[in-house]
Short mmCIF file of C-alpha atoms and ligand atoms in Angstrom, two decimals:
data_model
loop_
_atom_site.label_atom_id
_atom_site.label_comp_id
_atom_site.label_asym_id
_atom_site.label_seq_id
_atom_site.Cartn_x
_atom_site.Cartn_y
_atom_site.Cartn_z
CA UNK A 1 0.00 0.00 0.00
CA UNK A 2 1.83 3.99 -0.95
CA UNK A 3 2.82 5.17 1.91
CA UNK A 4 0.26 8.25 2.97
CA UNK A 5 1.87 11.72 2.26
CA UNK A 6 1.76 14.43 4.89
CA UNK A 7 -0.87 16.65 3.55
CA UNK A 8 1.39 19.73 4.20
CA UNK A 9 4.91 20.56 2.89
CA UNK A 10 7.44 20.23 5.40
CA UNK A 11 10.53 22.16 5.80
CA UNK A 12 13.53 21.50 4.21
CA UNK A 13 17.27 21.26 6.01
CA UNK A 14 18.17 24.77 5.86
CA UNK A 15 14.90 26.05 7.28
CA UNK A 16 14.97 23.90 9.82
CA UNK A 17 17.89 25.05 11.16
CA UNK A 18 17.71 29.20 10.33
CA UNK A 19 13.72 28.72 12.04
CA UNK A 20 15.61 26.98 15.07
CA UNK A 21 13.76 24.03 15.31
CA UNK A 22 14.36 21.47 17.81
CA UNK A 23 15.85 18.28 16.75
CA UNK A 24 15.49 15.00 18.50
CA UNK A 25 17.82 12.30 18.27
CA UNK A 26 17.17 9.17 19.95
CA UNK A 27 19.60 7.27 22.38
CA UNK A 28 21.62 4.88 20.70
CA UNK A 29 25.38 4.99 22.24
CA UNK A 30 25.04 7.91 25.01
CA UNK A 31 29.18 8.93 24.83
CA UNK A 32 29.19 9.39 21.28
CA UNK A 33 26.10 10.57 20.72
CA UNK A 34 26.88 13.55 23.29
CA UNK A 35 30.14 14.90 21.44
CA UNK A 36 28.22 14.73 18.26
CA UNK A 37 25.07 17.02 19.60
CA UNK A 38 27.88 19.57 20.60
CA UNK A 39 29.06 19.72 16.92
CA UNK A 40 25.68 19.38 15.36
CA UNK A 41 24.61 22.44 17.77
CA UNK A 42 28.11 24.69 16.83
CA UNK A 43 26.65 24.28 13.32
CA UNK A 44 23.37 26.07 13.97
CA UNK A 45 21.33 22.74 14.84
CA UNK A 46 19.32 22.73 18.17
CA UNK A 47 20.01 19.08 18.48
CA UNK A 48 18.85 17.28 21.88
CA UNK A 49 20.03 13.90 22.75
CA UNK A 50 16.74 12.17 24.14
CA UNK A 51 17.27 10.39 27.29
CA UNK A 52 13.60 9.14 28.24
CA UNK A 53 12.71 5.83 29.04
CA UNK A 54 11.00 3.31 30.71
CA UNK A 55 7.45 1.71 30.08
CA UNK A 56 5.98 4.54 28.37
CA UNK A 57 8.69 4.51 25.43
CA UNK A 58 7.08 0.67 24.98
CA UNK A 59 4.13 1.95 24.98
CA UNK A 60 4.05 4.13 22.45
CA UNK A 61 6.29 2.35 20.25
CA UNK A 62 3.66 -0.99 20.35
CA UNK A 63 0.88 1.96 19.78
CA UNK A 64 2.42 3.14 16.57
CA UNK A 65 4.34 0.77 14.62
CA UNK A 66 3.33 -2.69 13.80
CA UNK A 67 4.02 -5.31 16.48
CA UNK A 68 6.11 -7.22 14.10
CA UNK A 69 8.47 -4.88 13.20
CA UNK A 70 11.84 -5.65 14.98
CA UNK A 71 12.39 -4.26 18.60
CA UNK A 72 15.00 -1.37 17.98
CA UNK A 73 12.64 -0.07 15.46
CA UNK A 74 9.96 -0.26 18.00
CA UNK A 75 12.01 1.64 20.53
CA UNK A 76 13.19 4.35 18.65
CA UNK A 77 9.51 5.36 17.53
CA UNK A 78 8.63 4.57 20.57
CA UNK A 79 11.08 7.13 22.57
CA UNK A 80 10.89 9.72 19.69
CA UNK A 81 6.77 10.00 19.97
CA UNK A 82 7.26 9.69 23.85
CA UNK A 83 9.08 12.71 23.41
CA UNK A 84 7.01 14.78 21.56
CA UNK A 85 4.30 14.06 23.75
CA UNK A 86 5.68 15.32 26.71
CA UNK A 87 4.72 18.58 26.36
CA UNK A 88 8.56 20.18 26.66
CA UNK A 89 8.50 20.79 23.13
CA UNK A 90 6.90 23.52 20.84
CA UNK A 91 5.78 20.54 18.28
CA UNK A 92 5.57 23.03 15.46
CA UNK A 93 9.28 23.76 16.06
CA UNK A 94 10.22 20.03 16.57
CA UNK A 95 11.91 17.43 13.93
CA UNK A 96 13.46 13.82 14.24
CA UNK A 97 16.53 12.40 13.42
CA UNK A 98 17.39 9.26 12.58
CA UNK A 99 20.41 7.28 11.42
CA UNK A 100 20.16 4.82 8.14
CA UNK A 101 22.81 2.92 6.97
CA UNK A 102 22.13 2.60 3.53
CA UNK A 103 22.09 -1.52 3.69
CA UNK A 104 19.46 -4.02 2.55
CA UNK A 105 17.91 -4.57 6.46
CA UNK A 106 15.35 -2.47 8.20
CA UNK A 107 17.21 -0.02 9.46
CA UNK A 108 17.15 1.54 6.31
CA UNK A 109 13.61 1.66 6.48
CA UNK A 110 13.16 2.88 10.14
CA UNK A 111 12.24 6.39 8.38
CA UNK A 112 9.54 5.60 6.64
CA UNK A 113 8.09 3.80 9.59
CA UNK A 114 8.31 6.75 11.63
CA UNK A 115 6.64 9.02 9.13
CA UNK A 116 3.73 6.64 9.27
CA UNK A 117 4.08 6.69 13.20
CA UNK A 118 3.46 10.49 13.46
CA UNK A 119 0.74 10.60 10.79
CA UNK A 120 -0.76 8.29 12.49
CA UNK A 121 -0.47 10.55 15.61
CA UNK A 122 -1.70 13.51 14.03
CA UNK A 123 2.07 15.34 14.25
CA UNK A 124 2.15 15.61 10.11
CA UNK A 125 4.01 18.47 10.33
CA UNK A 126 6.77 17.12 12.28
CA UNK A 127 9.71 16.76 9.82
CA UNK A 128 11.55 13.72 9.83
CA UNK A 129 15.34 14.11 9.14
CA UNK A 130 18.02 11.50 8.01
CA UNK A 131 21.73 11.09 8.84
CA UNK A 132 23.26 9.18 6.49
CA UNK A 133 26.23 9.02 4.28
CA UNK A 134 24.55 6.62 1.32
CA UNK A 135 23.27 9.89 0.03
CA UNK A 136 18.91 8.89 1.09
CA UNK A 137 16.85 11.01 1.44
CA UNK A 138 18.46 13.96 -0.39
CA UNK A 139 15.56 16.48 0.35
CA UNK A 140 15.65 15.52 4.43
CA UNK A 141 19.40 14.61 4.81
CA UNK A 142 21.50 16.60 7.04
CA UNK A 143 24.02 18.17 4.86
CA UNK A 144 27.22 15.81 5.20
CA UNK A 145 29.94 18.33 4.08
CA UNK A 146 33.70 17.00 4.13
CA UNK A 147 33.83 19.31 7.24
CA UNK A 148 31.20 17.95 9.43
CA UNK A 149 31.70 14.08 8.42
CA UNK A 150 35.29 14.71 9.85
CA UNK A 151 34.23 16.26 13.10
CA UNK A 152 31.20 12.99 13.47
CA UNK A 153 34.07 10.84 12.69
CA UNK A 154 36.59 11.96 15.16
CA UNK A 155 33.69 11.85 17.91
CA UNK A 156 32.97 8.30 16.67
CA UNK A 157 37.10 7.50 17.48
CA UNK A 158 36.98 9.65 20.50
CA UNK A 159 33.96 8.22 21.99
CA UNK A 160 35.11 4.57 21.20
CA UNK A 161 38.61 5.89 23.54
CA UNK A 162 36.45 6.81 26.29
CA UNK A 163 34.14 3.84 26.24
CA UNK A 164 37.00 1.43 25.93
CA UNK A 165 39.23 3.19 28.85
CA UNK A 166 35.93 3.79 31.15
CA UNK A 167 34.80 0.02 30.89
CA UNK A 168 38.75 -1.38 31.72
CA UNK A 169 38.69 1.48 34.44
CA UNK A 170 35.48 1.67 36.01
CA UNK A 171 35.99 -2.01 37.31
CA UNK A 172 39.21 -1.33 39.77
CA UNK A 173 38.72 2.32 40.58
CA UNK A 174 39.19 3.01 43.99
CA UNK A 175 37.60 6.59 43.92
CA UNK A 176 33.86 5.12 43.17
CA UNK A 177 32.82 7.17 39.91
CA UNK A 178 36.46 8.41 38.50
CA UNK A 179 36.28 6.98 35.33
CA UNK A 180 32.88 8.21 34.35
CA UNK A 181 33.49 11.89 35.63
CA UNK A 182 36.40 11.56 33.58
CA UNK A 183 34.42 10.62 30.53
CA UNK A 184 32.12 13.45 31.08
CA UNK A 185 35.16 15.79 31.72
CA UNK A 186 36.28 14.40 27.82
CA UNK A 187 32.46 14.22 26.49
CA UNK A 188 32.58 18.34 27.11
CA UNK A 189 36.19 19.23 25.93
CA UNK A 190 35.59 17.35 22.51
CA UNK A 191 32.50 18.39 22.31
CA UNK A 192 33.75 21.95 22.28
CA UNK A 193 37.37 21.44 20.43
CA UNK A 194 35.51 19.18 17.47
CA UNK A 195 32.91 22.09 17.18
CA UNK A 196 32.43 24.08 13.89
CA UNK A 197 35.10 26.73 13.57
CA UNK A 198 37.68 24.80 15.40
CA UNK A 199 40.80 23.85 13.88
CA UNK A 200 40.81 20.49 12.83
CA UNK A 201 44.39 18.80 12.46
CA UNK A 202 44.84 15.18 12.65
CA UNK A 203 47.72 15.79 15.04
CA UNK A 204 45.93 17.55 17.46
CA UNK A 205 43.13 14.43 17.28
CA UNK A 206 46.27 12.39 18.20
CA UNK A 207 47.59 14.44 20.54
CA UNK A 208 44.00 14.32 22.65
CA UNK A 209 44.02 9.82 22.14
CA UNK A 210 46.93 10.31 23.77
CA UNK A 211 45.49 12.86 26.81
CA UNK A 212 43.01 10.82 27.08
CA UNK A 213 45.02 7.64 27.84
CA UNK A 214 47.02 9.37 29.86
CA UNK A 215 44.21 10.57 32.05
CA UNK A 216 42.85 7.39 32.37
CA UNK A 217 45.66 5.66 33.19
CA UNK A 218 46.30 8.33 36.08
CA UNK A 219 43.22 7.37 37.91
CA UNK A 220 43.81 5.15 40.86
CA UNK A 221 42.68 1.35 39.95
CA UNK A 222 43.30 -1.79 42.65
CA UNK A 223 42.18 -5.75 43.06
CA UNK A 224 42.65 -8.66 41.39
CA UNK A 225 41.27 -8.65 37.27
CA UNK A 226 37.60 -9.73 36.93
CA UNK A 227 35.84 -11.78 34.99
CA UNK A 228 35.65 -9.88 31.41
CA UNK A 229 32.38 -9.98 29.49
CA UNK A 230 32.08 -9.15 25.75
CA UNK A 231 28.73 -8.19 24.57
CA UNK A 232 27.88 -8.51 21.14
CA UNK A 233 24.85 -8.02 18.92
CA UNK A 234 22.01 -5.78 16.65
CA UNK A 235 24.25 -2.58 16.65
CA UNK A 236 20.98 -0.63 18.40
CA UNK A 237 20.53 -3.41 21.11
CA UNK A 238 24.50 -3.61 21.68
CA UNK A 239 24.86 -0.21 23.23
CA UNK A 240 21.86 1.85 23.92
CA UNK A 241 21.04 1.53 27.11
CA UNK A 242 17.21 1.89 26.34
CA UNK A 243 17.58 -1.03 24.02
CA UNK A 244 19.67 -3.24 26.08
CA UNK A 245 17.93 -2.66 29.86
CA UNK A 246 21.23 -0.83 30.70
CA UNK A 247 23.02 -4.23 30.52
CA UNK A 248 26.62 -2.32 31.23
CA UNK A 249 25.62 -1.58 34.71
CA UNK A 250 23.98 -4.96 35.12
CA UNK A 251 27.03 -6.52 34.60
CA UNK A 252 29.05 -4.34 36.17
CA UNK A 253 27.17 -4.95 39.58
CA UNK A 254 27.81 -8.62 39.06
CA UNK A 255 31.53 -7.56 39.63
CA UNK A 256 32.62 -8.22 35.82
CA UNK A 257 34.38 -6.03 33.46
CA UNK A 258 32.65 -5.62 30.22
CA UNK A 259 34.21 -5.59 26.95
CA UNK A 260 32.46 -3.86 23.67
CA UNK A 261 33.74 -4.02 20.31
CA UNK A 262 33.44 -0.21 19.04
CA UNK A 263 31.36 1.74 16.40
CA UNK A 264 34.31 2.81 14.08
CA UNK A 265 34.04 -0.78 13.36
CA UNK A 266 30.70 -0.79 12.80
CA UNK A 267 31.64 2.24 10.53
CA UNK A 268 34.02 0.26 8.71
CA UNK A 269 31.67 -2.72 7.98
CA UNK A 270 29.05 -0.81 6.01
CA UNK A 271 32.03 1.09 4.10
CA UNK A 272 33.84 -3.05 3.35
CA UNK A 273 29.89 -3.82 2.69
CA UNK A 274 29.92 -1.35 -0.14
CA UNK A 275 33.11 -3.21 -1.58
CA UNK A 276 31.60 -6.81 -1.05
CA UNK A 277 28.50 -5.10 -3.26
CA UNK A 278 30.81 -4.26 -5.62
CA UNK A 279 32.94 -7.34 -5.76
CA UNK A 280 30.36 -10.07 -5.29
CA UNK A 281 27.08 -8.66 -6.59
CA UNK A 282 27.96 -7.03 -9.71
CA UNK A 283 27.26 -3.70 -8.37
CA UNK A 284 28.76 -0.43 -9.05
CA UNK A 285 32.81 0.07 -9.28
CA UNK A 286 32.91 3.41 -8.76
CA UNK A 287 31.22 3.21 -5.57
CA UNK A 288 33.50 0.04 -4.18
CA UNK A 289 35.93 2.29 -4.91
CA UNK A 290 35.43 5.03 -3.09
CA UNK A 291 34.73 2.70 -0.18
CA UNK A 292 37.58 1.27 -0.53
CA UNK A 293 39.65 4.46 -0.03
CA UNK A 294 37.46 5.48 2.45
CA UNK A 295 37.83 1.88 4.69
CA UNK A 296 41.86 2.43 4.28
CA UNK A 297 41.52 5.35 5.64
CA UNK A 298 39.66 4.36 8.61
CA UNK A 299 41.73 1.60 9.30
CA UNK A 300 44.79 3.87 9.38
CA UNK A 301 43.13 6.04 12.04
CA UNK A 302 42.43 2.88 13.60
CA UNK A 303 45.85 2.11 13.27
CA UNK A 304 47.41 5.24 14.94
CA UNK A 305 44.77 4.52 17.82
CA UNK A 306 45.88 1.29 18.76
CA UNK A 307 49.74 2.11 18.69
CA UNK A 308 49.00 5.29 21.19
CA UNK A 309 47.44 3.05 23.57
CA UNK A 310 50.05 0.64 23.59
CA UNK A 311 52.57 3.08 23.78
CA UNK A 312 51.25 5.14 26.39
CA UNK A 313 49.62 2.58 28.87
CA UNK A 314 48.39 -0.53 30.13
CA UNK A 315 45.40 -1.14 28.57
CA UNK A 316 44.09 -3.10 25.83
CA UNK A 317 43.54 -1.68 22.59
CA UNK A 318 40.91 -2.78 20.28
CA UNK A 319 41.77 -5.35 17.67
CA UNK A 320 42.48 -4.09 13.87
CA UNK A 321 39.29 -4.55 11.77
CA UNK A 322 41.56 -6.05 9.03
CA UNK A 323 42.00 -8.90 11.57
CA UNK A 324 38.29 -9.62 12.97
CA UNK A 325 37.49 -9.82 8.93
CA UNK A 326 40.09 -12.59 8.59
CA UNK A 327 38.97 -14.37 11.98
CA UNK A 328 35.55 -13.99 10.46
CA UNK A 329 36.03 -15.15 7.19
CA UNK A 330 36.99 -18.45 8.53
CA UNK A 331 33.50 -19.08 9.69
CA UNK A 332 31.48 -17.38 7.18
CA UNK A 333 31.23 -15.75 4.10
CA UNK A 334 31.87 -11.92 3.33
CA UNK A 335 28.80 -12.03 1.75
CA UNK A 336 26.99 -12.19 4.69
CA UNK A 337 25.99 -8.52 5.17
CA UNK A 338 22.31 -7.43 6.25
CA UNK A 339 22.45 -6.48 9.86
CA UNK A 340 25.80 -6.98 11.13
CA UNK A 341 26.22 -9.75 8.98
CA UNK A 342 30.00 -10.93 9.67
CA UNK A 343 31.23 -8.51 11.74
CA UNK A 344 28.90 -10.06 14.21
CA UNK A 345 30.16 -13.10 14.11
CA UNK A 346 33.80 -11.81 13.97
CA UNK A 347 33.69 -10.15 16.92
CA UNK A 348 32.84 -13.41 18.89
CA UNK A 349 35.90 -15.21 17.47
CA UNK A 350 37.56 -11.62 18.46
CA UNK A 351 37.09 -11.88 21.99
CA UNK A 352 37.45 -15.47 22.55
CA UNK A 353 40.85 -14.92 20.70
CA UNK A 354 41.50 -12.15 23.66
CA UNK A 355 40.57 -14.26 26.31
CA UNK A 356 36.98 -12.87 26.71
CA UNK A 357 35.36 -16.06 26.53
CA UNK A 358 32.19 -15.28 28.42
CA UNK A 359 29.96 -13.03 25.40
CA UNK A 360 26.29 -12.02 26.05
CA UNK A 361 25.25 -11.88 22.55
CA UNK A 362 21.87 -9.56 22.45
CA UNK A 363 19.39 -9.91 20.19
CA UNK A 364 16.36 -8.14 19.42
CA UNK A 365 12.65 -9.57 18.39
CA UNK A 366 12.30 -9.38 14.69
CA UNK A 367 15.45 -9.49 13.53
CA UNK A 368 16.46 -12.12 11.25
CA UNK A 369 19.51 -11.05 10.37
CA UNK A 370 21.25 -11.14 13.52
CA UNK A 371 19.44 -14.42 14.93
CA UNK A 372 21.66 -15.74 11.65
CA UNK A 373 24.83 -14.16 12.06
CA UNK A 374 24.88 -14.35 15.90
CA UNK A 375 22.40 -17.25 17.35
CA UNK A 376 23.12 -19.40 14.03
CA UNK A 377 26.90 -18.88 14.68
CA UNK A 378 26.86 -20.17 17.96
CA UNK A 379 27.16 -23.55 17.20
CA UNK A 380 30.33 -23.82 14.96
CA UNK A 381 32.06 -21.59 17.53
CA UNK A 382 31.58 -23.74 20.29
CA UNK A 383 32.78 -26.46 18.62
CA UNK A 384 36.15 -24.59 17.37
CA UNK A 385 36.54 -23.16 20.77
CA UNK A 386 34.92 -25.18 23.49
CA UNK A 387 35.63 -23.32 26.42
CA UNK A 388 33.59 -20.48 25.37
CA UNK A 389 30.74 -19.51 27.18
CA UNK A 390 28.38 -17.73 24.71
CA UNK A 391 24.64 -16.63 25.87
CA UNK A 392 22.05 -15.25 23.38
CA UNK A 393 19.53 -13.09 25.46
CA UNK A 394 16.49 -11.83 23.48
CA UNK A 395 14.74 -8.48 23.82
CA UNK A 396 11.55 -7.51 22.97
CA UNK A 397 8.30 -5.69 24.48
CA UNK A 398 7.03 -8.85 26.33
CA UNK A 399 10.61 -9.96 27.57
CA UNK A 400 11.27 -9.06 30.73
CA UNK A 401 14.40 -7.45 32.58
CA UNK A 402 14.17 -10.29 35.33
CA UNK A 403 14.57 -12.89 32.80
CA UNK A 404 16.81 -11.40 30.56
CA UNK A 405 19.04 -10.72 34.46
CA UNK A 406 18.32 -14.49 35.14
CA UNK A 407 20.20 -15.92 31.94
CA UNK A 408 22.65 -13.89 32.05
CA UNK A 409 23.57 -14.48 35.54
CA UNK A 410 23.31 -18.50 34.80
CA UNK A 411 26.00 -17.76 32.07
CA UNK A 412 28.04 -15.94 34.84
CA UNK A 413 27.46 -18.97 37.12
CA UNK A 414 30.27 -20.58 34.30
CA UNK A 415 31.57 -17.77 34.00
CA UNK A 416 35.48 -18.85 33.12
CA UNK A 417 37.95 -16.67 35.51
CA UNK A 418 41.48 -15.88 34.43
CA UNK A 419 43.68 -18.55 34.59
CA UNK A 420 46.24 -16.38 36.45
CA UNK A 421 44.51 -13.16 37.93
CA UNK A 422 46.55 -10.15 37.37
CA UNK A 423 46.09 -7.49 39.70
CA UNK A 424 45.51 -4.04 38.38
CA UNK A 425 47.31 -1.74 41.08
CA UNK A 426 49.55 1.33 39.90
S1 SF4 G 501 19.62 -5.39 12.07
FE1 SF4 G 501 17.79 -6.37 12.82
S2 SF4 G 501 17.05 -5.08 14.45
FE2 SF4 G 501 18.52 -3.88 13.29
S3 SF4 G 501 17.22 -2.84 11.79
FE3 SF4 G 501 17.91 -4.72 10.82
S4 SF4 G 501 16.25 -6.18 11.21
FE4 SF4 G 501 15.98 -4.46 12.61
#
């Protein structure tokens, strides 16, 4: 059935932003998120990171989108109507963003969904905005110059740093809440030095990696290395908070230290999915191409990342991308690319290589892709490496936090410790 048109025309990017309209963005990965509002609002944007949840966001998700659409969808609606709703914003000076990634799974789709959501709520007028860099949506895209796709792309490295220092951290501090005032403290100052204006040298990102590390390496840590949990899964589910029933804090009051594979890899994924298009669909050249530039690139920065933290401190750095696609490829094919397709299932042979062999792998209701790539993969891996301890949890409306707690814990009940604890005092 065609999708219902809003009877009125809606404004384009550049009014939005001269009229001042507020524009939501739902939670997805709070750190990262909050450096990117800062730049989005030093270009003129009156972005605001939405951080409601609870019931009501499940509410009004299973009240405006269809009941089988997969879970993050569901949230994200749900939270973005939630919003609107509660009466702190002029709603005829109010528009949505949302992320697509350009591949062949819903989340491309997620926009169209929502448009239907608000007609269906009688908010017509209410503009919905894409960030993408597949070039969708061309007449409600926000403008990707060279300029700004740096500055979101330094926040995506930055806010990987922080997340991967504040998770080894957070664990061992002895002042409780260090590490996460420190993130804050970093979440401003990059927020400000990445804003529009600002000079933006690839040294000076370098030179703030290695602040960073620095910093966090300075706080006080103590006690003898817990058990470390990876958590894998739907990119959505993974790390928002909303999506996940803040599953970081879960585990860490279970007294483990949780491990997360970052966005920038994420990042790199859709830009190595454009190649495998090109390469093993028959589709266009010129596009692999400039993927493929653009992934060597990114795996450079990646590059320069790691080598920082290993020169500068204790902790460990992520693993390349070039290497979780060759651990990956040993299990399944490149080809495998709706969702997370392989990276999913690379990141799982990832940590198990590092030792993290107890993974919570989240998945969402609805989403065939990842049951594939992450449920389906289970079995091979156990076989190639028995001693991992792999749980799928599922999350959906009618799931609930209790049970969701319950399996994990019984996976932390086998939890494997560290053959040799290492204590963690400086
Ligand atoms: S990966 Fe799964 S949950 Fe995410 S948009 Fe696609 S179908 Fe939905």
């Amino acid at each position: 059935m065609p999708e219902q048109e809003s009877p009125q025309r809606l404004p384009t990017m550049e009014e939005i932003r001269q009229r001042g309209y507020t524009i939501l963005i739902p939670t997805m990965l709070p750190t990262h998120f909050k450096i990117m509002e800062g730049i989005l609002r030093s270009y003129g944007y009156r972005a605001v990171l939405l951080e409601n949840a609870g019931e009501g966001v499940v509410e009004y998700g299973l009240k405006y989108v269809h009941n089988d659409t997969c879970y993050p969808a569901l949230l994200v609606i749900g939270q973005l109507l939630s919003a609107i709703e509660s009466g702190q914003y002029d709603k005829d000076k109010l528009a949505l963003l949302i992320t697509q990634t350009g591949g062949g799974c819903r989340a491309s789709n997620y926009i169209r969904l929502l448009r239907k959501a608000l007609l269906k709520a009688g908010y017509g007028q209410i503009p919905v905005l894409s960030l993408n860099v597949s070039g969708l949506e061309r007449d409600h895209a926000l403008k990707m110059t060279p300029d700004l796709a740096a500055r979101m792309l330094f926040a995506a490295l930055c806010g990987d740093l922080l997340m991967l220092l504040r998770n080894q951290v957070k664990p061992y501090e002895t002042e409780p809440g260090a590490a996460e005032a420190l993130e804050a403290r970093w979440v401003e100052k990059l927020a400000g030095g990445l804003s529009k204006g600002r000079r933006l040298r690839y040294r000076d990102i370098k030179g703030w990696y290695r602040q960073i590390v620095r910093d966090f390496q300075a706080l006080p840590v103590q006690g003898a290395r817990k058990v470390r949990v990876g958590i894998v899964g739907e990119i959505f589910v993974k790390f928002s908070p909303l999506g996940n029933n803040e599953l970081e804090k879960f585990l860490a009051g279970e007294n483990a230290e949780v491990v997360m594979p970052g966005l920038i890899d994420f990042c790199m994924y859709c830009a190595h999915s454009s190649m495998t298009d090109a390469r093993l669909f028959g589709m266009k050249r010129a596009k692999g191409l400039v993927f493929a530039l653009a992934l060597a690139a990114l795996e450079k920065m990646q590059k320069d990342l790691i080598s920082i933290i290993r020169a500068e401190s204790r902790f460990d750095p992520p693993t390349p991308f070039a290497h979780v696609e060759k651990l990956a490829e040993t299990v399944i094919s490149p080809g495998a690319k709706m969702g997370e397709g392989w990276l999913l299932t690379g990141e799982m042979i990832e940590l198990i290589e590092q030792g993290v062999r107890n993974i919570v792998c989240v998945q969402p209701f609805g989403c065939l892709p990842n049951h594939i790539v992450g449920k389906g993969m289970m079995k091979p891996l156990k076989e190639r490496y028995p001693e991992a301890n792999i749980v799928a949890v599922d999350y959906d409306a009618g799931a609930t936090r209790i049970n969701q707690e319950n399996r994990i814990k019984l996976m932390l009940s086998n939890a494997a410790r560290p053959e040799e604890p290492e204590t963690v005092t400086i």
